[in-house]
Short mmCIF file of C-alpha atoms in Angstrom, two decimals:
data_model
loop_
_atom_site.label_atom_id
_atom_site.label_comp_id
_atom_site.label_asym_id
_atom_site.label_seq_id
_atom_site.Cartn_x
_atom_site.Cartn_y
_atom_site.Cartn_z
CA MET A 1 23.98 -14.89 -6.06
CA GLY A 2 21.58 -14.41 -3.44
CA ARG A 3 19.56 -16.51 -0.91
CA VAL A 4 16.59 -15.11 -2.98
CA GLU A 5 18.00 -13.93 -5.93
CA GLY A 6 14.99 -12.94 -8.73
CA LYS A 7 11.97 -13.26 -6.22
CA VAL A 8 8.86 -11.03 -5.38
CA ALA A 9 8.49 -10.50 -2.09
CA LEU A 10 5.49 -8.99 -0.39
CA VAL A 11 6.13 -8.48 3.31
CA THR A 12 3.65 -6.84 5.27
CA GLY A 13 3.84 -4.40 8.44
CA GLY A 14 7.18 -3.86 7.30
CA ALA A 15 8.23 -0.57 8.29
CA SER A 16 9.69 -1.52 11.62
CA GLY A 17 10.73 -4.41 14.26
CA ILE A 18 10.53 -7.44 12.33
CA GLY A 19 9.39 -6.62 9.38
CA LYS A 20 11.92 -3.75 8.58
CA ALA A 21 14.71 -6.46 9.02
CA THR A 22 12.75 -9.23 7.14
CA VAL A 23 12.61 -6.72 4.07
CA GLN A 24 16.08 -5.17 4.39
CA MET A 25 18.02 -9.23 4.28
CA LEU A 26 15.48 -10.22 1.75
CA VAL A 27 16.73 -6.95 -0.37
CA ARG A 28 20.11 -8.08 0.27
CA GLU A 29 19.83 -11.75 -0.89
CA GLY A 30 18.20 -10.41 -3.85
CA ALA A 31 14.81 -10.07 -3.48
CA GLN A 32 12.62 -7.34 -5.13
CA VAL A 33 10.08 -6.53 -2.14
CA VAL A 34 6.70 -5.08 -2.01
CA ILE A 35 6.67 -3.04 1.65
CA THR A 36 2.72 -2.61 3.47
CA ASP A 37 2.41 -0.60 6.65
CA MET A 38 0.30 1.81 8.04
CA ASN A 39 3.13 3.86 9.12
CA GLU A 40 3.50 5.81 5.96
CA SER A 41 6.79 7.68 7.09
CA GLU A 42 9.11 5.04 7.58
CA GLY A 43 7.72 3.04 4.85
CA LYS A 44 8.15 5.24 2.11
CA ALA A 45 11.66 6.52 4.08
CA LEU A 46 12.53 2.52 2.79
CA GLU A 47 11.69 2.74 -0.89
CA GLU A 48 14.98 4.54 -0.87
CA ILE A 49 16.84 0.91 -0.75
CA ALA A 50 16.43 -0.38 -4.58
CA GLY A 51 13.90 -2.95 -5.34
CA THR A 52 11.54 -1.76 -2.98
CA ILE A 53 8.25 -0.43 -3.28
CA PHE A 54 5.81 0.85 0.06
CA LEU A 55 2.05 0.78 0.19
CA TRP A 56 0.17 2.21 2.64
CA HIS A 57 -1.90 -1.30 4.25
CA ASN A 58 -4.34 -1.76 6.59
CA VAL A 59 -4.37 -5.95 6.41
CA THR A 60 -7.73 -5.83 7.97
CA ASP A 61 -9.22 -4.07 4.76
CA GLU A 62 -10.08 -7.00 2.04
CA THR A 63 -10.70 -4.13 -1.02
CA LEU A 64 -6.94 -2.90 -0.21
CA TRP A 65 -5.64 -6.67 0.18
CA LYS A 66 -6.97 -7.13 -3.57
CA SER A 67 -5.41 -3.66 -4.32
CA VAL A 68 -2.26 -4.88 -2.85
CA ILE A 69 -1.41 -8.05 -4.95
CA SER A 70 -2.39 -6.27 -7.84
CA GLU A 71 -0.15 -3.39 -7.48
CA THR A 72 2.77 -6.36 -6.65
CA ILE A 73 1.72 -8.19 -10.19
CA THR A 74 1.24 -4.82 -12.02
CA THR A 75 5.41 -3.56 -10.77
CA PHE A 76 7.23 -6.83 -10.29
CA GLY A 77 5.52 -9.72 -12.45
CA LYS A 78 4.50 -11.86 -10.10
CA LEU A 79 4.55 -12.90 -5.77
CA ASP A 80 6.51 -15.50 -4.70
CA ILE A 81 7.46 -14.80 -0.81
CA LEU A 82 4.86 -13.24 0.98
CA VAL A 83 5.64 -12.24 4.83
CA ASN A 84 2.81 -11.75 6.90
CA CYS A 85 4.72 -10.04 9.34
CA ALA A 86 1.83 -7.02 10.64
CA GLY A 87 0.57 -7.58 13.88
CA VAL A 88 -0.96 -5.91 17.36
CA THR A 89 -0.99 -6.76 20.59
CA GLY A 90 -3.61 -4.92 22.01
CA MET A 91 -2.43 -4.14 25.27
CA THR A 92 -3.00 -1.14 25.68
CA ALA A 93 -6.38 -2.35 27.13
CA PRO A 94 -6.26 -5.19 29.72
CA GLN A 95 -6.20 -8.34 28.59
CA ASN A 96 -7.29 -10.81 31.48
CA PRO A 97 -10.41 -12.72 30.32
CA GLU A 98 -12.71 -11.16 32.87
CA ASN A 99 -11.99 -7.13 31.46
CA THR A 100 -11.11 -7.46 27.78
CA THR A 101 -13.68 -5.79 26.10
CA LEU A 102 -15.38 -7.06 23.33
CA GLU A 103 -13.55 -4.19 21.05
CA THR A 104 -10.36 -5.49 22.04
CA TRP A 105 -10.71 -8.69 21.39
CA ARG A 106 -12.35 -7.82 17.84
CA GLN A 107 -9.45 -5.43 17.08
CA VAL A 108 -6.56 -7.46 17.74
CA MET A 109 -8.03 -11.09 15.92
CA SER A 110 -8.89 -8.84 13.03
CA VAL A 111 -5.22 -7.49 12.43
CA ASN A 112 -3.78 -10.62 13.40
CA MET A 113 -5.71 -13.45 12.83
CA GLU A 114 -8.05 -12.14 9.85
CA GLY A 115 -5.16 -9.87 8.47
CA VAL A 116 -2.93 -13.72 7.95
CA PHE A 117 -6.24 -15.30 6.02
CA LEU A 118 -6.33 -12.27 3.55
CA GLY A 119 -3.07 -12.17 2.57
CA CYS A 120 -3.64 -16.15 1.64
CA LYS A 121 -6.36 -15.38 0.22
CA TYR A 122 -5.28 -13.46 -1.99
CA ALA A 123 -1.64 -14.12 -2.57
CA ILE A 124 -2.28 -18.21 -3.43
CA PRO A 125 -4.04 -17.51 -6.93
CA VAL A 126 -1.10 -15.36 -8.08
CA MET A 127 1.35 -17.77 -6.90
CA LYS A 128 -0.05 -20.49 -8.44
CA GLU A 129 -0.38 -18.42 -11.53
CA HIS A 130 3.25 -18.29 -11.67
CA GLY A 131 4.90 -22.25 -10.26
CA GLY A 132 4.75 -22.22 -6.32
CA GLY A 133 5.83 -19.64 -3.43
CA SER A 134 6.55 -19.83 0.43
CA ILE A 135 3.97 -17.89 2.86
CA VAL A 136 5.53 -17.10 5.95
CA ASN A 137 2.92 -16.34 9.00
CA VAL A 138 4.72 -14.43 11.92
CA SER A 139 2.91 -15.93 15.20
CA SER A 140 4.22 -15.54 18.50
CA TYR A 141 5.35 -17.85 21.70
CA ALA A 142 2.97 -16.25 23.11
CA GLY A 143 0.36 -18.65 20.51
CA ILE A 144 2.00 -22.23 22.28
CA ILE A 145 1.98 -21.01 26.29
CA GLY A 146 -0.68 -19.83 28.86
CA THR A 147 -0.78 -15.90 28.82
CA PRO A 148 -3.04 -14.83 30.97
CA PHE A 149 -3.04 -11.29 30.80
CA ALA A 150 -2.52 -11.46 27.05
CA THR A 151 -5.66 -13.76 26.00
CA ALA A 152 -6.74 -12.12 22.65
CA TYR A 153 -3.17 -11.76 21.73
CA GLY A 154 -1.76 -15.60 22.42
CA ALA A 155 -5.38 -17.08 21.11
CA SER A 156 -4.86 -14.80 17.96
CA LYS A 157 -1.24 -16.38 17.68
CA ALA A 158 -2.22 -19.49 18.22
CA GLY A 159 -4.79 -19.37 15.73
CA VAL A 160 -1.83 -18.26 13.00
CA GLN A 161 -0.26 -21.28 13.88
CA GLN A 162 -3.00 -23.68 13.33
CA PHE A 163 -4.39 -21.99 9.82
CA SER A 164 -0.74 -22.15 8.27
CA LYS A 165 -1.00 -25.57 8.78
CA SER A 166 -4.16 -26.17 7.01
CA ILE A 167 -2.74 -23.58 4.14
CA ALA A 168 0.18 -26.05 3.94
CA LEU A 169 -2.01 -29.14 3.86
CA TYR A 170 -4.08 -27.53 1.18
CA CYS A 171 -2.02 -26.37 -1.31
CA ALA A 172 0.19 -29.47 -0.96
CA GLN A 173 -2.94 -31.79 -1.58
CA GLN A 174 -3.88 -29.29 -4.49
CA GLY A 175 -0.41 -29.55 -5.95
CA TYR A 176 0.02 -25.91 -6.04
CA LYS A 177 3.87 -25.76 -5.05
CA ILE A 178 2.65 -23.25 -2.05
CA ARG A 179 5.03 -23.63 0.93
CA CYS A 180 3.71 -22.25 4.11
CA ASN A 181 5.35 -22.19 7.48
CA SER A 182 5.02 -19.90 10.99
CA ILE A 183 7.76 -18.03 13.17
CA LEU A 184 7.09 -17.82 16.46
CA PRO A 185 9.19 -15.39 18.12
CA GLY A 186 9.68 -14.71 21.71
CA ALA A 187 11.41 -11.33 23.20
CA ILE A 188 12.62 -9.84 20.49
CA LEU A 189 13.38 -5.90 21.03
CA THR A 190 10.90 -3.95 18.77
CA PRO A 191 8.66 -1.29 19.08
CA LEU A 192 5.79 -3.73 19.90
CA TRP A 193 7.33 -3.48 23.00
CA GLU A 194 7.62 -0.25 24.24
CA PRO A 195 4.06 0.67 25.72
CA PHE A 196 5.53 -2.26 28.31
CA LEU A 197 8.89 -1.15 28.35
CA SER A 198 8.72 2.88 28.23
CA GLY A 199 8.54 4.92 31.36
CA GLU A 200 11.79 5.70 34.60
CA GLU A 201 10.98 1.76 35.33
CA ARG A 202 12.59 0.51 31.52
CA GLU A 203 15.67 -1.23 32.19
CA GLU A 204 14.40 -2.43 35.46
CA ARG A 205 11.07 -4.09 32.78
CA MET A 206 14.03 -5.01 30.11
CA ASN A 207 15.74 -7.10 32.89
CA GLN A 208 12.80 -8.85 34.34
CA VAL A 209 11.45 -9.88 31.68
CA VAL A 210 15.19 -11.34 30.20
CA LYS A 211 15.37 -13.37 33.73
CA ASP A 212 12.62 -15.72 32.06
CA ILE A 213 14.77 -16.73 28.69
CA PRO A 214 17.40 -19.22 29.65
CA LEU A 215 19.87 -17.33 27.52
CA LYS A 216 19.63 -14.23 29.66
CA VAL A 217 19.29 -11.84 26.60
CA TRP A 218 16.79 -9.92 24.45
CA GLY A 219 16.56 -11.01 20.77
CA GLU A 220 16.93 -8.85 18.16
CA PRO A 221 15.16 -8.21 14.67
CA ASP A 222 17.77 -9.96 12.51
CA ASP A 223 17.64 -13.01 14.95
CA VAL A 224 13.20 -14.13 13.13
CA ALA A 225 14.49 -12.58 9.77
CA TYR A 226 17.21 -15.20 9.21
CA ALA A 227 14.80 -18.11 9.84
CA ILE A 228 12.36 -16.07 7.58
CA LEU A 229 14.80 -15.64 5.07
CA TYR A 230 15.38 -19.42 5.33
CA LEU A 231 11.59 -19.80 5.16
CA ALA A 232 12.02 -17.76 1.85
CA SER A 233 14.10 -19.28 -0.05
CA ASP A 234 15.21 -22.27 -1.98
CA GLU A 235 16.71 -24.07 0.55
CA SER A 236 13.55 -25.18 2.66
CA LYS A 237 11.73 -26.44 -0.34
CA PHE A 238 11.31 -29.69 1.86
CA VAL A 239 9.29 -27.18 4.87
CA THR A 240 6.13 -26.98 5.03
CA GLY A 241 2.58 -26.83 8.14
CA ALA A 242 6.67 -26.04 10.06
CA GLU A 243 6.89 -23.63 13.05
CA ILE A 244 10.30 -22.27 14.07
CA VAL A 245 10.40 -20.79 17.41
CA ILE A 246 13.14 -17.96 18.09
CA ASP A 247 12.39 -17.11 22.32
CA GLY A 248 15.95 -17.85 23.90
CA GLY A 249 14.23 -21.13 25.10
CA GLN A 250 11.67 -19.74 27.20
CA SER A 251 9.44 -22.50 25.71
CA ALA A 252 10.45 -25.16 26.52
CA VAL A 253 11.12 -24.01 30.13
#
């Protein structure tokens, strides 16, 4: 029997990177999964996995959130697990305090913070109707360190951690049997890193990142997906309001 056998999960940003690894792991462990993303081609390709459906989804759109939750219930009858994995770095534009534009700031906050807020807002009512559930919000180690050249990103991810604690306490106090935790990945080799790594100096840039990681290796999407699987499963029934850092020791330095 799988670790999440019989559960229904919704994974935003599920078409690539950490989200994709999470989808594949949850399915392997017995869950049925709704995959949402704006990358329709890669998302549709994942529908070949039995027990999954793909829905195009902009997480900043409140109307689409209502539709996605409704489609999840119509298709699978319940929602046990929400993984808010969709996110952007916003690093295609300057993000230091002096040069970040209000447009860039708002874009990053809209996806990384408002997307998580909307997901929790609309998942909680259906979870409590069906006996509870688990919400896993993907933050970043950037939320617990200073990020002088990624100010919007770091601030948004710190917000996700604080919001997750508030959701955890609210649901516990209301007796909803809904747990909420956050995951803080470090340097995980996913498409989000491509803007920093692409070009002739790719290998040098990759090595430069590794120098700052005590374990001296890049993380892989599965490293994060295993932690998400734990928090999604009943193995973590006494865990809520927690943060799990997966960064090769970088935040401990």
